[in-house]
Structure formats: C-alpha cells, structure tokens
mmCIF file of C-alpha atoms in Angstrom:
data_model
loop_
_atom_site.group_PDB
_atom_site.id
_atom_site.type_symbol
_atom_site.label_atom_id
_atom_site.label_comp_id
_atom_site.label_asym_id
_atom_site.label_seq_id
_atom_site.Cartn_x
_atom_site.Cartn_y
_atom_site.Cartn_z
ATOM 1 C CA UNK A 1 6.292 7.274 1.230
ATOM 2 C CA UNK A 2 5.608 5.397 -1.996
ATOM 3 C CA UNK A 3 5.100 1.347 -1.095
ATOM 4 C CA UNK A 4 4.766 -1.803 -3.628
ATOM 5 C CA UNK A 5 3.525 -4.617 -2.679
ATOM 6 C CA UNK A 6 5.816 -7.715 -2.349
ATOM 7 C CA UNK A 7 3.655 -9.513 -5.141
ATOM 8 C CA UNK A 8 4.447 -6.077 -7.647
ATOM 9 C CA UNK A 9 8.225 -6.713 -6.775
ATOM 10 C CA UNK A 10 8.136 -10.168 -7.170
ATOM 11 C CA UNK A 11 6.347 -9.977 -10.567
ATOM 12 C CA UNK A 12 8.647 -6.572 -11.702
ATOM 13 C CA UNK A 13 11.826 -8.699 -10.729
ATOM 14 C CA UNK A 14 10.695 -12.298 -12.812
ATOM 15 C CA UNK A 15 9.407 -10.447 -15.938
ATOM 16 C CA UNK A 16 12.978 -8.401 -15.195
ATOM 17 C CA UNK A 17 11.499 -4.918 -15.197
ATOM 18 C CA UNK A 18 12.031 -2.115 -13.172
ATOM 19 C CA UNK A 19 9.897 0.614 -12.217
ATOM 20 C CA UNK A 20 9.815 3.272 -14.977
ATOM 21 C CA UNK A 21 10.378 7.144 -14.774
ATOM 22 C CA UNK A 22 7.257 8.771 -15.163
ATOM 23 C CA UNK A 23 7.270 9.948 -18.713
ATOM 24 C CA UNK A 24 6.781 13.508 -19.811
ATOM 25 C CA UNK A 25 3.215 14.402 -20.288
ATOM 26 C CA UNK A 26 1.180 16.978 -22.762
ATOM 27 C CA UNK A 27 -1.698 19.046 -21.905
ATOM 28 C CA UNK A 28 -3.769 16.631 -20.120
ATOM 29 C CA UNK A 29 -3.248 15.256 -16.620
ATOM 30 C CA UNK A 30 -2.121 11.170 -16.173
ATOM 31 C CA UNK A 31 -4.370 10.547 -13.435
ATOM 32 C CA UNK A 32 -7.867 11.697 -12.709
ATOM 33 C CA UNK A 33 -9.506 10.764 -9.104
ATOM 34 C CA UNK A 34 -13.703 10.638 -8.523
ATOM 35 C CA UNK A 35 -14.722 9.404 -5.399
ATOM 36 C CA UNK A 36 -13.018 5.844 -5.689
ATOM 37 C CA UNK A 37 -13.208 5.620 -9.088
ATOM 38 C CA UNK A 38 -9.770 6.280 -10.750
ATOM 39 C CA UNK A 39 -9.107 6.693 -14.528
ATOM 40 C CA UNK A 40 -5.493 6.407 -15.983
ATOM 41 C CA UNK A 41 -4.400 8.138 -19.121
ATOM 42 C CA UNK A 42 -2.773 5.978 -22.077
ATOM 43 C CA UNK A 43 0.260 5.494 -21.553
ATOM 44 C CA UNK A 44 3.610 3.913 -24.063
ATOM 45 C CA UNK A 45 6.376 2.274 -23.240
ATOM 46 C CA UNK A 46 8.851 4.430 -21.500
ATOM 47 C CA UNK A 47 12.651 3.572 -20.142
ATOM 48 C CA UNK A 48 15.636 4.842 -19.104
ATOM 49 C CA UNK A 49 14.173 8.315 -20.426
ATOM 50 C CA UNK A 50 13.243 7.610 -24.317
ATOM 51 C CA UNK A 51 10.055 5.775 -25.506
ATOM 52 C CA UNK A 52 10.437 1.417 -26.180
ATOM 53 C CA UNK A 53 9.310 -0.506 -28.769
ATOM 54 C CA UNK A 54 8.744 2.217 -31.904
ATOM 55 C CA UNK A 55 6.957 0.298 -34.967
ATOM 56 C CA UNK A 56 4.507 -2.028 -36.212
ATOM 57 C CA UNK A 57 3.192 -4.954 -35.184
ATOM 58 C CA UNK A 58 2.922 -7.193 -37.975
ATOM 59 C CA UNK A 59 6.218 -5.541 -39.698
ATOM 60 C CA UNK A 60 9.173 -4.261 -37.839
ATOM 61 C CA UNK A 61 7.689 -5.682 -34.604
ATOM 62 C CA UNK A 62 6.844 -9.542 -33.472
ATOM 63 C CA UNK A 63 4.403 -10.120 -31.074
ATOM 64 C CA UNK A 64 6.534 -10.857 -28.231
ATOM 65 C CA UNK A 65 7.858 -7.198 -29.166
ATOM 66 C CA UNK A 66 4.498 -6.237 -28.551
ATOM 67 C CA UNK A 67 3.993 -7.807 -25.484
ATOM 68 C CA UNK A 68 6.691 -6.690 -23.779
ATOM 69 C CA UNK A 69 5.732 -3.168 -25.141
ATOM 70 C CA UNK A 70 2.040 -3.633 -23.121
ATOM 71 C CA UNK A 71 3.633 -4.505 -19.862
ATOM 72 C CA UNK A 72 6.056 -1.356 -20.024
ATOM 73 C CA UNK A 73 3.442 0.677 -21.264
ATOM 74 C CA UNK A 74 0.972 -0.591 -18.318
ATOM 75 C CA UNK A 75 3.597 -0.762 -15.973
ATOM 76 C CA UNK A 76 4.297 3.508 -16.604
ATOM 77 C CA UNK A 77 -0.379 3.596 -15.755
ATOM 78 C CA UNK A 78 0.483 1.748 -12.498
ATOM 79 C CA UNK A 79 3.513 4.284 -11.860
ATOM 80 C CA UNK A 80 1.275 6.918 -12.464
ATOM 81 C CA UNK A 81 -1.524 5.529 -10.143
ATOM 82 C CA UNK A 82 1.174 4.829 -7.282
ATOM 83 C CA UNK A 83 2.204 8.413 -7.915
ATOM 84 C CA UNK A 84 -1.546 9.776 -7.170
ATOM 85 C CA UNK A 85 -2.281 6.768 -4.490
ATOM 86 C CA UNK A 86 1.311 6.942 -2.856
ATOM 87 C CA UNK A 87 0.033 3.394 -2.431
ATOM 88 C CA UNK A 88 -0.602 0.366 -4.824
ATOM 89 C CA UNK A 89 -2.243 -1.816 -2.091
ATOM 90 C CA UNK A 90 -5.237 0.612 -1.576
ATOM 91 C CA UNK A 91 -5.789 -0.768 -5.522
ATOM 92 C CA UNK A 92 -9.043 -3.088 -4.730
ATOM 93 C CA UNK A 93 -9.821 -3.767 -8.521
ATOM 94 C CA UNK A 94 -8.294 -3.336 -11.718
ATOM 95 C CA UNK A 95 -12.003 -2.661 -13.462
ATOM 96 C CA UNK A 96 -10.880 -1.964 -16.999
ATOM 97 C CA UNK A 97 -7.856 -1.853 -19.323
ATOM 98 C CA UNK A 98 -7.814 -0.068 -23.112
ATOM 99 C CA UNK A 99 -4.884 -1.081 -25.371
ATOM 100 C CA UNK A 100 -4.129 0.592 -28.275
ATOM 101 C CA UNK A 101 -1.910 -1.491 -30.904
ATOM 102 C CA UNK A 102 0.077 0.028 -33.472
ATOM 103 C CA UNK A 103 0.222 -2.221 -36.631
ATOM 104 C CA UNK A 104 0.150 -3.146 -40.488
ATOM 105 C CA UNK A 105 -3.437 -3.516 -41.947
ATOM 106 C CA UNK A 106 -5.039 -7.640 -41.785
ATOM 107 C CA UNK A 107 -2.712 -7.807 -38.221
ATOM 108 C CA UNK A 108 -5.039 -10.161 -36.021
ATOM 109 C CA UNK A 109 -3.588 -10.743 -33.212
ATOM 110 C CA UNK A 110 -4.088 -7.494 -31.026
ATOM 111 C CA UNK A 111 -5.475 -9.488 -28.304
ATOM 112 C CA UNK A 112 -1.633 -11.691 -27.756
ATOM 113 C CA UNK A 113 0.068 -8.519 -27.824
ATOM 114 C CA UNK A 114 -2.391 -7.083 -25.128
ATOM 115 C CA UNK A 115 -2.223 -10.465 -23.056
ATOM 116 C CA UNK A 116 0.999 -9.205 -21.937
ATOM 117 C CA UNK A 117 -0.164 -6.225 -19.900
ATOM 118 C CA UNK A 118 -2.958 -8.058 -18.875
ATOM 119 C CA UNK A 119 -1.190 -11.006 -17.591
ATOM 120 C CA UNK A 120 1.203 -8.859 -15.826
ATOM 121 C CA UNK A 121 -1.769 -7.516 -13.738
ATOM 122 C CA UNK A 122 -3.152 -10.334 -12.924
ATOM 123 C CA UNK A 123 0.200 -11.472 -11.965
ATOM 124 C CA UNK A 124 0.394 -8.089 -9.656
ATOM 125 C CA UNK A 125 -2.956 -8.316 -8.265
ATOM 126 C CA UNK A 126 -3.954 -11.343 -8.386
ATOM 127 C CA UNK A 127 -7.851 -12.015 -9.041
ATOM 128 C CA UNK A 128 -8.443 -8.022 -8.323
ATOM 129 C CA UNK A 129 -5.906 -7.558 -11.525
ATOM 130 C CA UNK A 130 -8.920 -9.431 -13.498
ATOM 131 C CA UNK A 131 -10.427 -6.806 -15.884
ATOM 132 C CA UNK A 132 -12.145 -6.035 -18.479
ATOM 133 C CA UNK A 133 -11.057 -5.523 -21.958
ATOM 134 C CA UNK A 134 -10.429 -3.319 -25.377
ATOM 135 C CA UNK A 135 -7.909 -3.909 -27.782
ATOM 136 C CA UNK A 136 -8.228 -1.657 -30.843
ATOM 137 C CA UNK A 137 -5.466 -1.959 -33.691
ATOM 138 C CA UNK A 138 -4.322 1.282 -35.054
ATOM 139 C CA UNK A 139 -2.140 3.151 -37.905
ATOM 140 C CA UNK A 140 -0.204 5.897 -35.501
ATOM 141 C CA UNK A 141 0.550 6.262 -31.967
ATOM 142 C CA UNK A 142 2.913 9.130 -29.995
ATOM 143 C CA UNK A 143 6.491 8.688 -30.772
ATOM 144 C CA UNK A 144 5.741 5.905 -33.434
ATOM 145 C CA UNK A 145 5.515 3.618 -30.808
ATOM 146 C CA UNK A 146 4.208 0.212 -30.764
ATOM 147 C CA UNK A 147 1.317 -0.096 -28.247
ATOM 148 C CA UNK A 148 -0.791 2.562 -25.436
ATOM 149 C CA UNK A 149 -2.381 1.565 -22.455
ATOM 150 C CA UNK A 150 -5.030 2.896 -20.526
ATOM 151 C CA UNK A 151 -6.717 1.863 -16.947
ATOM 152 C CA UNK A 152 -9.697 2.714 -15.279
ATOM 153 C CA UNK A 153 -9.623 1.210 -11.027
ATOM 154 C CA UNK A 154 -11.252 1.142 -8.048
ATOM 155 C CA UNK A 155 -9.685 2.027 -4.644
ATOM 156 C CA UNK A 156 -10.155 1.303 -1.191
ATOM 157 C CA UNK A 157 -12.060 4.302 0.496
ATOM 158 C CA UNK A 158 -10.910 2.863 3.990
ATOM 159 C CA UNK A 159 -8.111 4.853 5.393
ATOM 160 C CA UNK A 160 -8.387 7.329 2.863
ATOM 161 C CA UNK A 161 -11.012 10.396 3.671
ATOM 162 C CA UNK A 162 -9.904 12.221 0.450
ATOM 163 C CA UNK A 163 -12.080 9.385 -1.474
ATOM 164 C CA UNK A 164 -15.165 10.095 1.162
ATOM 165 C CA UNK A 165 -17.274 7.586 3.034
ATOM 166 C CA UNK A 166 -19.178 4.891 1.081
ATOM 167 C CA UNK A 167 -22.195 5.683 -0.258
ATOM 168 C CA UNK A 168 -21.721 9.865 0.423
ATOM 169 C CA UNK A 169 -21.189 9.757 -3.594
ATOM 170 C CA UNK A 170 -22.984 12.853 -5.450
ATOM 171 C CA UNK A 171 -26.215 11.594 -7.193
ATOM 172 C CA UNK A 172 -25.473 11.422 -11.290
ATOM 173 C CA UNK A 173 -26.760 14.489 -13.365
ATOM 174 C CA UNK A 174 -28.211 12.828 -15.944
#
C-alpha cells in the first residue's frame, strides 16, 4: 500500500497539484536503489498523460512558468521514489537535487525557476527536504519541454532489510 505523508498532501493540495501518472520511460530505469542510497532519474513535467510546460525560459516561458514546471517535474522523481519505496516517510534526507532548465542564451535566472522544486521539498519534508544544488541552463530537453529534475536520497534502513543493516555496506572498489 502506497502512503503520503499528511505534510506531502497538505503541500500537493495548497500548491493545487495532484499526484502525477508516472510518465513513460526509455531505456533506462527511473529509480536505482544501493544500500540506502537512492538515485532518481530526470524527470519533466508530466499531467493528465502529455508532458507540461514545452518552451523556453526567457522566450515563450516566464519564470513562474518555470517554476511551476520544477515542482511537476520533481513532483513525477518523488512519484517515482514512492513507487520503489511504497513509502515516502522512510525518505530521511533529500541529499541532492539536479535541474536542468531549458532556455534562450544570456537567461540568468535558472536558480528562481529551480526554487520552485526546491521549495516544494522543503515544504514536503521539512528540514530533511534541505538539499543540495545544480541548476544548469540548457538549449534542448525531451519533448521540448521547459525544465528536468533529478534527485539523489537517503532512506531509512530501519524496517526495511532489503536496504541491509547499518554499516554491513560493501567496502568501495576504488
């Protein structure tokens, strides 16, 4: 049984969002588990079954376009993760988010569009939504769309023996 926290409605429900579909993928898989490490493929803003918020920032698109593009293309990562977890509370940290944003050459203001995934996860998670950072402006994305998203989290291993017991991690092969 999938379960969202009461603090993921409550933010889904003020920013009026739902919970997307899980959009169609390539040949590459959307989540990838090691130990309690858990990386998230990019993912674009997907709706009602067609991809959100096609164009450029700094030409067809405004910023608050943008924005809302990062929070429904973060929002499909964390559908993806509660697809793998089953679970968004076992989520203890939010380490790292990548966005990728689709726009006109001298556009500066990557990190506003980004702010709005960001603050959405925060929002979610509270301090554990805290991360760290990359915003990269770029000329193409899938589907022409506007803006990708990309997380890397920890889980809880408590309650969870697929993860393994802390510390039982395989030593790096440097």
């Amino acid at each position: 049984m999938l379960k969202r926290t009461q603090r993921i409605q409550d933010t889904l429900r003020t920013l009026g969002l739902r919970w997307p579909d899980l959009a169609p993928t390539h040949e590459f898989v959307p989540v990838i588990r090691h130990a309690d490490m858990i990386f998230v493929s990019g993912h674009a803003p997907y709706s009602d079954g067609d991809f959100r918020h096609r164009g450029r920032l700094g030409a067809e698109l405004s910023i608050e376009d943008g924005r809302r593009a990062a929070q429904l293309a973060v929002l499909g990562c964390l559908a993806s993760l509660e697809a793998e977890l089953g679970d968004l509370g076992l989520v203890e940290r939010i380490l790292k988010m990548n966005g990728y944003v689709r726009c006109v050459a001298g556009f500066e203001e990557l990190p506003r569009v980004t702010d709005g995934a960001s603050r959405m996860l925060i929002d979610m998670f509270g301090d554990a939504g805290r991360h760290a950072r990359t915003t990269v402006g770029v000329t193409a994305l899938p589907a022409g769309v506007s803006v990708e998203c990309e997380l890397v989290v920890v889980v809880r291993q408590d309650g969870d023996p697929g993860l393994g017991a802390a510390g039982s991690r395989p030593p790096m092969d440097w």
